[in-house]
Coordinates of C-alpha atoms in Angstrom, one line a residue:
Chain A
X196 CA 55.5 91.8 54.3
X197 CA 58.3 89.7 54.3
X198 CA 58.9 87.9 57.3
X199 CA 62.0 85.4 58.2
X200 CA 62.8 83.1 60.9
X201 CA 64.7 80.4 62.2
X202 CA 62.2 77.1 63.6
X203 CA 64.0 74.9 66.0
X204 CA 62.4 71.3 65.7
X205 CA 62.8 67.6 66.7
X206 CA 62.8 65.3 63.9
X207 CA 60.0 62.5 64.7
X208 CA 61.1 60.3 61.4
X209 CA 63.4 57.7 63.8
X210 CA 64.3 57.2 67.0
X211 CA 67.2 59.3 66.5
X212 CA 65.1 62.3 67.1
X213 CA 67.6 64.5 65.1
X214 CA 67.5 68.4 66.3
X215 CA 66.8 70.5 63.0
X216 CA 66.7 74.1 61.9
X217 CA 64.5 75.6 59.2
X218 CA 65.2 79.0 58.1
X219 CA 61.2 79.9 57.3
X220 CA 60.7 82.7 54.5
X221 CA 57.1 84.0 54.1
X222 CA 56.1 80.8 56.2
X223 CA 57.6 78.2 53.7
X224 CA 60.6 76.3 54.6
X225 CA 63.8 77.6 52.7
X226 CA 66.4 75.6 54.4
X227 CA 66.9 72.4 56.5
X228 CA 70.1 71.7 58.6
X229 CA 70.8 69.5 61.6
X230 CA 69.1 66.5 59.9
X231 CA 70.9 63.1 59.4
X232 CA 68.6 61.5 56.5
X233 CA 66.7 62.6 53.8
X234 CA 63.4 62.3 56.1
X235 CA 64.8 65.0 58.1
X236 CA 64.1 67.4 54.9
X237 CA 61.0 66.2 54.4
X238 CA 59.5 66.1 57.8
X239 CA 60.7 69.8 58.3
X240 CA 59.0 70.7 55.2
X241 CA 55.5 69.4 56.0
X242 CA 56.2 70.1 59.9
X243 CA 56.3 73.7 58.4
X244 CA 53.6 73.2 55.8
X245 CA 51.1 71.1 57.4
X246 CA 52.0 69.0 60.5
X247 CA 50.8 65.5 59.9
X248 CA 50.6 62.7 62.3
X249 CA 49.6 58.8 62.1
X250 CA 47.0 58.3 64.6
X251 CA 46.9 55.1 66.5
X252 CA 43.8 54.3 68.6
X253 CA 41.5 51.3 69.2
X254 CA 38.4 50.4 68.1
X255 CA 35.6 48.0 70.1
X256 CA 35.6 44.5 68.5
X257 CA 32.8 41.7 69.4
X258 CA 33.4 38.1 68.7
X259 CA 37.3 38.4 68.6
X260 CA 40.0 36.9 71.2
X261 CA 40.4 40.5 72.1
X262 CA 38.0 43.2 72.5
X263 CA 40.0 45.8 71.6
X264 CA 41.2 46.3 68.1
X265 CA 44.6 48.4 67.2
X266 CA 43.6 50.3 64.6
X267 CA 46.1 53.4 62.5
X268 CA 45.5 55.9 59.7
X269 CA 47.2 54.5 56.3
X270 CA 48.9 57.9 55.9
X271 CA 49.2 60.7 58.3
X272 CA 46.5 62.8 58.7
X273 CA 46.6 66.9 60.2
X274 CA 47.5 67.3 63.3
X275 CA 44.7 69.4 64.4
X276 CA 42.4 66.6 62.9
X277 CA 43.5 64.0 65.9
X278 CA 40.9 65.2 68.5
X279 CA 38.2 65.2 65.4
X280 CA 39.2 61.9 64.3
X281 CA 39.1 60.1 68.0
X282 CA 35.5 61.2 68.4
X283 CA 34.6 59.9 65.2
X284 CA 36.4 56.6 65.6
X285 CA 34.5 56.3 68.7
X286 CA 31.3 55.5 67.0
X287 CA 32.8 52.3 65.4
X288 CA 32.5 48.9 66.3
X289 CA 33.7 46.0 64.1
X290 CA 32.8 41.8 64.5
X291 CA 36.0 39.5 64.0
X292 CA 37.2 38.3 62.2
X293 CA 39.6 41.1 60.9
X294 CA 42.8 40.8 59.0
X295 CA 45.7 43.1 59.7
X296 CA 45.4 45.9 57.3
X297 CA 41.8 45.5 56.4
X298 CA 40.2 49.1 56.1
X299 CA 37.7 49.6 59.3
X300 CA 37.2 53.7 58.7
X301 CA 37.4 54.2 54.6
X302 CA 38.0 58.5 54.0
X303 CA 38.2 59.4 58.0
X304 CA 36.8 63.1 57.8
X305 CA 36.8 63.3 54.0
X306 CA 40.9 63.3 54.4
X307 CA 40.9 60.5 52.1
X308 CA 42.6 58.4 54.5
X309 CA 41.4 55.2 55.6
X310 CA 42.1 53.8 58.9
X311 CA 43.0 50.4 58.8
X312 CA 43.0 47.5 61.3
X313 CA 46.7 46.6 62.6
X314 CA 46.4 43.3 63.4
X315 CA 44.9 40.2 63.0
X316 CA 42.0 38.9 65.3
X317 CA 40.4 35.8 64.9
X318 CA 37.0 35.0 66.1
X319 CA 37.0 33.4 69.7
X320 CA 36.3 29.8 69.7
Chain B
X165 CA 52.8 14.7 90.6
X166 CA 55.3 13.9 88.8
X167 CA 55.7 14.6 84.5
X168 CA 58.1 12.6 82.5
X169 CA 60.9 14.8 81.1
X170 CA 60.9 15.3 77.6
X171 CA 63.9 15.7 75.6
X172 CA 64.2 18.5 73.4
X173 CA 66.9 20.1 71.1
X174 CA 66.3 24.5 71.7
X175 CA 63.7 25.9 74.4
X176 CA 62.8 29.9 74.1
X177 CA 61.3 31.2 76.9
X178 CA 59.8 34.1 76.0
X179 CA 57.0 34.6 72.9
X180 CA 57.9 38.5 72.2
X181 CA 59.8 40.0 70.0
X182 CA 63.5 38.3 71.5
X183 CA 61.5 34.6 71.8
X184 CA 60.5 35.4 68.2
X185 CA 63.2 36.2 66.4
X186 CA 65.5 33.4 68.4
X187 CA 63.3 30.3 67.3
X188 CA 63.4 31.5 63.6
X189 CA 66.9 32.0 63.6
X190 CA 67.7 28.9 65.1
X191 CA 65.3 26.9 62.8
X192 CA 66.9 29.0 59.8
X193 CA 70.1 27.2 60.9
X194 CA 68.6 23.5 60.6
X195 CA 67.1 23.0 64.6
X196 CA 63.7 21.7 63.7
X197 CA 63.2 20.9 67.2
X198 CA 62.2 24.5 68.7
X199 CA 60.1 25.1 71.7
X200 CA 58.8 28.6 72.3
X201 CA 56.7 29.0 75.9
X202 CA 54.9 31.6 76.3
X203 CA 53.6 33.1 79.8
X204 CA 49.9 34.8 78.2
X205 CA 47.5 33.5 75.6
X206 CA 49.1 35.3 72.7
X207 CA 52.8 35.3 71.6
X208 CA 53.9 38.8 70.7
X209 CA 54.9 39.7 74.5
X210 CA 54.3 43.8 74.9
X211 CA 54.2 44.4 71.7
X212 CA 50.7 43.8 71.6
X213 CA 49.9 46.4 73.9
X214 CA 51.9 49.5 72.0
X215 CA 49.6 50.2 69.7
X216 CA 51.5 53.3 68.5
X217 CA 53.4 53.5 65.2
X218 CA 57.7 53.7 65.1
X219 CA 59.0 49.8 65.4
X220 CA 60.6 48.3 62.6
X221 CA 62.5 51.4 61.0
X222 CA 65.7 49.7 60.9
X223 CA 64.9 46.8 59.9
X224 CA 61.8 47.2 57.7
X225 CA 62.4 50.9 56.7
X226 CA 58.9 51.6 57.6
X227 CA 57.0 53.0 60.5
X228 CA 54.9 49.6 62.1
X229 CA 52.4 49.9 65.0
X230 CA 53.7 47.1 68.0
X231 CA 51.2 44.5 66.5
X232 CA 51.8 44.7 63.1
X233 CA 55.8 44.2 63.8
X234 CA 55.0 41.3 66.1
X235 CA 52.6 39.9 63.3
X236 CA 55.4 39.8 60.7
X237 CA 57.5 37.2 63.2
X238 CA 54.4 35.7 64.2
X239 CA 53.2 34.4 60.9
X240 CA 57.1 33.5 60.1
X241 CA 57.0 30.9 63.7
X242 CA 53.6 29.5 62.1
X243 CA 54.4 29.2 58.4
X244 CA 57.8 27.6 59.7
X245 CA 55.6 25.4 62.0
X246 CA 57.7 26.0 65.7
X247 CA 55.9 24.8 68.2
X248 CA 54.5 27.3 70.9
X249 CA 53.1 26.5 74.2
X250 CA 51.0 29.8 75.1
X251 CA 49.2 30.4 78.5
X252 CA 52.5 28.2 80.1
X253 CA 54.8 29.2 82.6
X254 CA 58.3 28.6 83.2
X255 CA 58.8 28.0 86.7
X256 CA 62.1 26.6 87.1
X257 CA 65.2 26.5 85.4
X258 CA 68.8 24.4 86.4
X259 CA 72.0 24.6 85.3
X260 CA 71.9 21.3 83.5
X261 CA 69.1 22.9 81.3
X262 CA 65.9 21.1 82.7
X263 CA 62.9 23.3 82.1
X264 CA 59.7 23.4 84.5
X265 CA 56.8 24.7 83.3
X266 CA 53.0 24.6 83.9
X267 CA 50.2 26.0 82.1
X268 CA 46.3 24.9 81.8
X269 CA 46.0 23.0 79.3
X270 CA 49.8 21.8 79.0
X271 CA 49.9 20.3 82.7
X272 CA 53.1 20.0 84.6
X273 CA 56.0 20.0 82.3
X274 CA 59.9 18.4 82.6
X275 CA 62.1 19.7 79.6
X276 CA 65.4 18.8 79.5
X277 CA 67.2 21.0 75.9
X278 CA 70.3 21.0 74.4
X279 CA 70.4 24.9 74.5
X280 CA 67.9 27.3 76.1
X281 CA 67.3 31.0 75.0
X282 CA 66.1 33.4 77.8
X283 CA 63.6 35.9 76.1
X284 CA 62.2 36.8 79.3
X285 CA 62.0 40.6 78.7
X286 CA 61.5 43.2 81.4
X287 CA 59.3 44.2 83.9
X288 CA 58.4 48.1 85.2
X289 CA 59.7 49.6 88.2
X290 CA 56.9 50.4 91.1
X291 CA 56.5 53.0 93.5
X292 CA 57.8 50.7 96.2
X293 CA 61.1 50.5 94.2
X294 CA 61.5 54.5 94.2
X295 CA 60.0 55.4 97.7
X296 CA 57.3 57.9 97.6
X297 CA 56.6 59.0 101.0
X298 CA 52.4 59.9 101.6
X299 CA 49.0 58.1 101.5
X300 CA 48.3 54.8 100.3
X301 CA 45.1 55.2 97.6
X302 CA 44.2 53.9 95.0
X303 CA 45.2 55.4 91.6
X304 CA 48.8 54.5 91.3
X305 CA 49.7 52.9 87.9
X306 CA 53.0 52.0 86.0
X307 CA 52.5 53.1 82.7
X308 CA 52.7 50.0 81.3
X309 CA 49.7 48.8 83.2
X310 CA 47.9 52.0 82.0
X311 CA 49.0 51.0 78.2
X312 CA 47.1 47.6 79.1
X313 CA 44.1 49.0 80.9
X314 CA 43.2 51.0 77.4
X315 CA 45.1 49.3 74.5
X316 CA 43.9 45.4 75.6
X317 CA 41.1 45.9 78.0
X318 CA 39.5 49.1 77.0
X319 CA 39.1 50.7 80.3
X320 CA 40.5 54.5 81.2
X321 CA 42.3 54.7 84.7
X322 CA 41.2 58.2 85.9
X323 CA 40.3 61.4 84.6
X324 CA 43.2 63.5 85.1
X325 CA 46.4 62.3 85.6
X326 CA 50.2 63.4 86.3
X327 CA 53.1 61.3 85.3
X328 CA 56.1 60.5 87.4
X329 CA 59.1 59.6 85.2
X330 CA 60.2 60.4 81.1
X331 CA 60.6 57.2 80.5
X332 CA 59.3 56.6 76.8
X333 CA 56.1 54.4 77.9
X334 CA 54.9 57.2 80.3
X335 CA 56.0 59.6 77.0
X336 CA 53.3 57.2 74.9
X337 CA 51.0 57.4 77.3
X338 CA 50.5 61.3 78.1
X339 CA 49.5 61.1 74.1
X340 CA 47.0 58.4 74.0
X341 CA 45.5 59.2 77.5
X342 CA 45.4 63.0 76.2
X343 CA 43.8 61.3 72.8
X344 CA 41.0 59.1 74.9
X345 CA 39.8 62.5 76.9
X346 CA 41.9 62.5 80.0
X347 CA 43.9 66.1 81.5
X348 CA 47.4 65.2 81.3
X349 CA 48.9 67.7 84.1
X350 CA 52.7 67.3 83.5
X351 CA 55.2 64.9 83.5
X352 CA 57.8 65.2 86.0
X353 CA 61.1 63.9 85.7
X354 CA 64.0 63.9 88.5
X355 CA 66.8 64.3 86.1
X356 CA 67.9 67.5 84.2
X357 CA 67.6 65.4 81.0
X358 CA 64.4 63.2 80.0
X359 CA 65.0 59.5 79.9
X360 CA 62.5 58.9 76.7
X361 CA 63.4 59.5 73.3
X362 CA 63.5 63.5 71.8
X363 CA 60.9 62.3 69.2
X364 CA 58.7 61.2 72.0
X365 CA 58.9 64.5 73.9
X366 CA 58.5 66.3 70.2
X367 CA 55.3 64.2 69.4
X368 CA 53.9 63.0 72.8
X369 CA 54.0 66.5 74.5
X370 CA 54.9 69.2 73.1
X371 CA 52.1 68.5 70.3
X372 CA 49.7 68.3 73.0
X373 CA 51.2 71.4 74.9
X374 CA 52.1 69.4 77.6
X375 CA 54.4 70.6 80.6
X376 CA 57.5 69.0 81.1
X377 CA 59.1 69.4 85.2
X378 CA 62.6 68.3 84.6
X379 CA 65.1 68.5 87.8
X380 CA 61.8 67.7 89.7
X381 CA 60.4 65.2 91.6
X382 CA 57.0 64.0 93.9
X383 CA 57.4 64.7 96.8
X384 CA 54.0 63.6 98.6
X385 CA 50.8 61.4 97.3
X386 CA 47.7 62.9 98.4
X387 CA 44.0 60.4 99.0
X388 CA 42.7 58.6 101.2
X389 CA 40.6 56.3 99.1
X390 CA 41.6 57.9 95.7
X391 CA 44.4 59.7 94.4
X392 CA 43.7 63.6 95.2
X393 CA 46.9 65.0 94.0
X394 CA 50.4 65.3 94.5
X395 CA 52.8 67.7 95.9
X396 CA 56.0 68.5 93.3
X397 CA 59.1 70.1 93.9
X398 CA 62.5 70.9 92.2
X399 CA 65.6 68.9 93.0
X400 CA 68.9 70.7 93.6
X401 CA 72.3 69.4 91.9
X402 CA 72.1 66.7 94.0
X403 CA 68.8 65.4 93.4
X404 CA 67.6 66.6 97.2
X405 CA 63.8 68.3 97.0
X406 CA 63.9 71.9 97.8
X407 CA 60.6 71.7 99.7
X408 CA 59.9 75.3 100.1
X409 CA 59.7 75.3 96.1
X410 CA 56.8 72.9 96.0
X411 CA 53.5 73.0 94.9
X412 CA 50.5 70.9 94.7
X413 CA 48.9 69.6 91.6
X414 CA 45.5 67.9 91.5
X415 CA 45.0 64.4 90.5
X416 CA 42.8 61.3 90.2
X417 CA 45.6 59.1 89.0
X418 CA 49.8 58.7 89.2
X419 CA 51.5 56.7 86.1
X420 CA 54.7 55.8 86.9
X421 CA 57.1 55.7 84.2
X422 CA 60.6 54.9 85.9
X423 CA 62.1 52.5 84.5
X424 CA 62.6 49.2 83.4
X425 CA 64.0 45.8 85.3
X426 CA 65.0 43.2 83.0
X427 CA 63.2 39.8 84.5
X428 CA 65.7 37.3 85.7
X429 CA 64.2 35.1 88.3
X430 CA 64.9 32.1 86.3
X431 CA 68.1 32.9 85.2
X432 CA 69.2 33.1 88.2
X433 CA 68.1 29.4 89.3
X434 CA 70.2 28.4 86.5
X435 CA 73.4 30.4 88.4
X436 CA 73.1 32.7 85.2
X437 CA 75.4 35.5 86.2
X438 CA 74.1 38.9 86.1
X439 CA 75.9 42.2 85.9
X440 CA 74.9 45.0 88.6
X441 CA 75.1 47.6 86.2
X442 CA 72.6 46.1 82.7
X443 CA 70.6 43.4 85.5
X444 CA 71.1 41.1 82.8
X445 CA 73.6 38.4 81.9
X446 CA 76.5 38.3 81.6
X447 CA 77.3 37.2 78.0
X448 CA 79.9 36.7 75.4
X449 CA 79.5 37.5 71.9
X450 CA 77.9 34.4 70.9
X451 CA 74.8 35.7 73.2
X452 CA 75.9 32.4 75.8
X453 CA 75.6 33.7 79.4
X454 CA 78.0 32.2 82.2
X455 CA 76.1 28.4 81.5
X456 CA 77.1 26.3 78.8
X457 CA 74.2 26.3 76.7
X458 CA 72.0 29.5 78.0
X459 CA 71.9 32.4 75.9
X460 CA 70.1 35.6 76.5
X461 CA 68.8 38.3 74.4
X462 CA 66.7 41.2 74.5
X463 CA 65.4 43.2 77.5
X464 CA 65.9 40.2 79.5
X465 CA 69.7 41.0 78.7
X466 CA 69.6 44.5 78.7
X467 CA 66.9 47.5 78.1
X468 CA 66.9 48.4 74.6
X469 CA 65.0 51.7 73.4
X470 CA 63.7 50.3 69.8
X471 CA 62.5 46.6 69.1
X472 CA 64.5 46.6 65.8
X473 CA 67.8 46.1 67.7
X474 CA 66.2 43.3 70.2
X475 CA 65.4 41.7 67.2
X476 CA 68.8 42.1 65.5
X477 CA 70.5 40.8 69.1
X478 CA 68.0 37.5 69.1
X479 CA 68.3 36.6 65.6
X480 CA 72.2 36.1 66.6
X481 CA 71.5 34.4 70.1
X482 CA 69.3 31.7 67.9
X483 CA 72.0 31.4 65.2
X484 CA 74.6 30.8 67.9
X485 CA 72.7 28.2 70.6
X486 CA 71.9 26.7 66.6
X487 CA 75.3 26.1 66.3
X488 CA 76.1 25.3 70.0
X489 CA 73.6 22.0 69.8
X490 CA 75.6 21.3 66.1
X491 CA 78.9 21.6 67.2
X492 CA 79.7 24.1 70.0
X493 CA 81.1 27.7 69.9
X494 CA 84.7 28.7 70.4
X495 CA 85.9 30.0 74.0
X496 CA 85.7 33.9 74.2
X497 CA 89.2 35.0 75.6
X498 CA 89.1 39.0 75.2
X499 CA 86.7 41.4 78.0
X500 CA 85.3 44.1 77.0
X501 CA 84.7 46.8 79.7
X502 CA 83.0 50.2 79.8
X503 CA 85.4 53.5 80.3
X504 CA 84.8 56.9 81.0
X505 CA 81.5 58.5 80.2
X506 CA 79.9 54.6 79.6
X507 CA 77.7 52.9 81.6
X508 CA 77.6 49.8 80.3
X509 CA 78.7 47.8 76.7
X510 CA 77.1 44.1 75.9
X511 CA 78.5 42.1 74.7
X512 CA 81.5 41.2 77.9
X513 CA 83.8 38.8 76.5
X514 CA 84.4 38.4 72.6
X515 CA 86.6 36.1 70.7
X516 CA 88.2 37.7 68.0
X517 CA 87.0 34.9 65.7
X518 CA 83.9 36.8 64.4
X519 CA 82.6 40.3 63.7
X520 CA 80.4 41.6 66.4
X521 CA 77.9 44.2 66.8
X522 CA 78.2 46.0 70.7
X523 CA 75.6 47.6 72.2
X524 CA 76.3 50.7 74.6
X525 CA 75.4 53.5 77.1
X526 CA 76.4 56.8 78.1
X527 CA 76.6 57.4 81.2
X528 CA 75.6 60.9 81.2
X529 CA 74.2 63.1 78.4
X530 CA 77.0 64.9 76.1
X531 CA 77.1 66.6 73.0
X532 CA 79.2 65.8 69.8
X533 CA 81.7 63.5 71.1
X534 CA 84.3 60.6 70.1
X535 CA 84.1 56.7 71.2
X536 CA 86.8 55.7 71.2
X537 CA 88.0 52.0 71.4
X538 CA 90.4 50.8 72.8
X539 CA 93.4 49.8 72.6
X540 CA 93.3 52.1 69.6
X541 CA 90.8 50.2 67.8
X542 CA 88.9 52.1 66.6
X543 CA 87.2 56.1 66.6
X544 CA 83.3 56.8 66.1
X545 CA 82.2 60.5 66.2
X546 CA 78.3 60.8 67.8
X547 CA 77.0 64.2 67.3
X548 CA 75.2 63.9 70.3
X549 CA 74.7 61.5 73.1
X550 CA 72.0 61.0 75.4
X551 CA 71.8 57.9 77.9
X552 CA 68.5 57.1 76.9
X553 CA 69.5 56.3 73.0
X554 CA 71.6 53.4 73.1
X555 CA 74.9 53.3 70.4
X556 CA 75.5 50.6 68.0
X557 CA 79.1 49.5 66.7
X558 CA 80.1 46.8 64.8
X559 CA 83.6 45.6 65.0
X560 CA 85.2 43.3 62.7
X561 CA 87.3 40.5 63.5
X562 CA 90.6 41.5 62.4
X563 CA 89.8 44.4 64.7
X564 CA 89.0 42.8 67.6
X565 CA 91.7 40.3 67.1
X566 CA 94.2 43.5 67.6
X567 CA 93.5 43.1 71.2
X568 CA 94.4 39.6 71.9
X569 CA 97.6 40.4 73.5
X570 CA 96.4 43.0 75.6
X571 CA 93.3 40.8 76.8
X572 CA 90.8 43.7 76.8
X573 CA 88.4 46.2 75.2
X574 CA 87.6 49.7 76.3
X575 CA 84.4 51.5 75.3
X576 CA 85.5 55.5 76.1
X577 CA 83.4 58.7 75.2
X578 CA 84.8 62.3 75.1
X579 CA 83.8 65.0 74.3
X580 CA 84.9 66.7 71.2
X581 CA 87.5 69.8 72.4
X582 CA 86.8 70.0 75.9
X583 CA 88.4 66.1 77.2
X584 CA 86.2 65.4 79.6

């Protein structure tokens, strides 16, 4: 059956938070409108598609000046993997030191994303 | 006790992401002698605790989590060797420019600089500052202090929460609170509009199917020793609780997300003066507040929504109190004021010597609408406007210059077809 619709969303590319409007044919995006920049189009595609988020979390860290490290997927991953991937990254713990971008999580849930440290930490003297 | 004052050229105080960018600028400019002091043990100020991605868009084209963007400015301040005094507090600032600070291991401190940037930031609103009648328990939290609790410290606050306030940190936080296990109940917001950006209402709550109560408020704080839960009710027009309309909602824990106070104490030592409307300086476009020699920048000077436009703002307060210590900065002869539908423009007084970039508010939310400045400056069309999104214009010089005879700027927003 063919099916049509129109899906209101809020771009999430920039703070400007743009409102679109995808007219959705057989559940694939047809048309974008109400977007500012070229993200807009692409966001609305794979909002349609398959809603992807970064996921930012912490991870415990011994020996650092912290004990809490800031830690991101390189890419986005699914949305519906976020709850999944939290209880996974629970089970990690790392030792400083740790350099910002350094892979902590390589393939979280056989996505093929890695989650990587974002920031620095230096052991504590 | 008593600390012999040392002279120095260009004090920041402040280490985030204003302090940063300030200290590099200036020492772009040929001021080797830069001072940053820094209140905590890291610089990097609150960047440190948003561990979510979105800073550094404008500027870098690419999404950054807090710490990576304060990493990049971080690594510039030690590769260009600035000094930084961390775990040191300013506690007194004068008009002449002499600096107090103490701190641990740097003792009591006298400074007496050339110039002085204030990079203070902001701090949140509390309950005290909105009035929430009820109980006193424990389990109220500004959001910020919730971001702390889990980000740097690693501890949760409660088990299930409600948020008081849209403001884009209590936004952030009904996601990563939702993420690390907690029941978010709602956020409730006393305005018909949410003060957080759209994208944080798209990604913070309505991916996690959270409610949003908008024209509602508290109403009553329920515990004795804890947080029990809190009574919530719709506002009219007028922002008055229709109390018959309420209803309870259990709760362990309140976050408080209303709002942001730039921090001036020590500005106004200095007689810095400050505007009712922003809480921040007064400044002209150089970034120089009412004192010879102070500049301000970032949300000491006014809230901004995205990092990417305090760092723009700095980088020119350090250029300018650069150029102050080398040879002074012209005398800024033209106001600039806010008109209809705007709350506030930074910044006040411009010479028409220079291009400058202004930084304004709505006053209320609109939809596609003209700025117009005046007198007949210049038209923007903004296809929609929200208070909580700030707008950025750049005028040039020859512009600006236009209104020398008439003395004054006026920042006006219509809306399209409807003049009001």
């Amino acid at each position: 059956m063919n099916t049509s619709d129109k899906r209101e969303l809020i771009c999430i590319s920039c703070p400007l938070g743009c409102q679109l409007s995808v007219d959705v044919s057989d559940g694939k995006p047809v048309s974008v409108s109400g977007n500012q920049c070229k993200r807009g189009i692409v966001y609305a595609e794979s909002e349609i598609l398959n809603p992807r988020r970064i996921l930012t979390t912490t991870i415990r860290i011994k020996g650092g000046v912290v004990s809490q490290l800031p830690v991101r997927t390189k890419e986005p991953i699914s949305k519906d993997l976020m709850m999944q991937a939290m209880r996974e990254l629970r089970k990690y713990e790392v030792n400083a030191p740790v350099e910002l971008g350094e892979v902590i999580v390589s393939d979280l849930l056989g996505t093929g994303v890695d989650v990587i440290a974002s920031r620095t930490v230096v052991k504590a003297e | 006790m008593t600390a012999s004052v040392q002279e120095r050229d260009l004090v920041v105080i402040g280490g985030g992401p204003a302090g940063l960018a300030a200290a590099l600028a200036a020492k772009e400019d040929g001021i080797d002698d830069v001072l940053i002091i820094e209140r905590s043990d890291e610089l990097g100020g609150i960047l440190n605790q948003c561990i979510h991605n979105g800073f550094g868009i404008h500027l870098f084209e690419k999404e950054l989590t807090g710490p990576e963007y304060a990493e990049r400015f971080i690594k510039d301040v030690m590769k260009e060797q600035i000094e930084c005094l961390t775990g040191t507090v300013v506690t007194g600032l004068s008009r002449e420019r002499e600096i107090t600070a103490v701190g641990q291991e740097s003792g009591l401190l006298k400074i007496k600089a050339k110039a002085v940037v204030l990079a203070m930031g902001c701090r949140e609103r509390t309950r005290s500052a909105i009035h929430i009648p009820g109980d006193r328990p424990a389990g109220v939290f500004t959001a910020g202090t919730i971001q702390q609790l889990i980000n740097l410290d690693g501890y949760l606050p409660g088990k299930t929460v409600v948020i008081l306030g849209s403001g884009d940190i209590g936004l952030i936080m009904a996601r990563r609170l939702t993420l690390e296990g907690v029941k978010v109940q709602g956020v409730v917001e006393i305005m018909s509009y949410p003060g957080g950006l759209n994208r944080n209402i798209a990604q913070c709550l309505n991916d996690f199917g959270i409610p949003l109560y908008l024209s509602h408020t508290v109403v009553e704080i329920r515990g004795k020793e804890r947080v029990e839960g809190v009574v919530v009710a719709p506002v009219d027009s007028r922002r008055v609780p229709i109390l018959d309309r309420s209803f309870y909602v259990p709760c362990d824990t309140i976050v408080l997300s209303v709002g942001l106070i730039p921090e001036n104490e020590l500005s106004r030592m200095a007689d810095v003066r400050l505007s009712s409307t922003t809480s921040g300086a007064y400044v002209d476009e150089n970034l120089q507040t009412s004192v010879d020699g102070i500049f301000a920048c970032g949300n000491v000077l006014h809230v901004h929504d995205v990092v990417d436009f305090v760092t723009r703002e700095s980088w020119r307060a350090g250029k300018n109190a650069a150029r102050f210590i080398k040879s002074g900065l012209p005398q800024c002869g033209i106001a600039v004021k806010p008109g209809k539908n705007v709350r506030y423009v930074v910044p006040h007084m411009v010479s028409g010597e220079q291009d400058v970039e202004f930084f304004l508010r709505a006053s209320r939310p609109m939809g596609r609408s003209v700025l117009s400045i005046q007198p007949g400056l210049r038209e923007v069309r903004q296809r929609i406007v929200k208070p909580s999104e700030m707008i950025s214009v750049t005028l040039s010089a020859d512009v600006i210059a236009k209104a020398k005879s008439s003395g004054e700027i006026r920042f006006e927003l219509d809306e399209r077809g409807t003049g009001q």
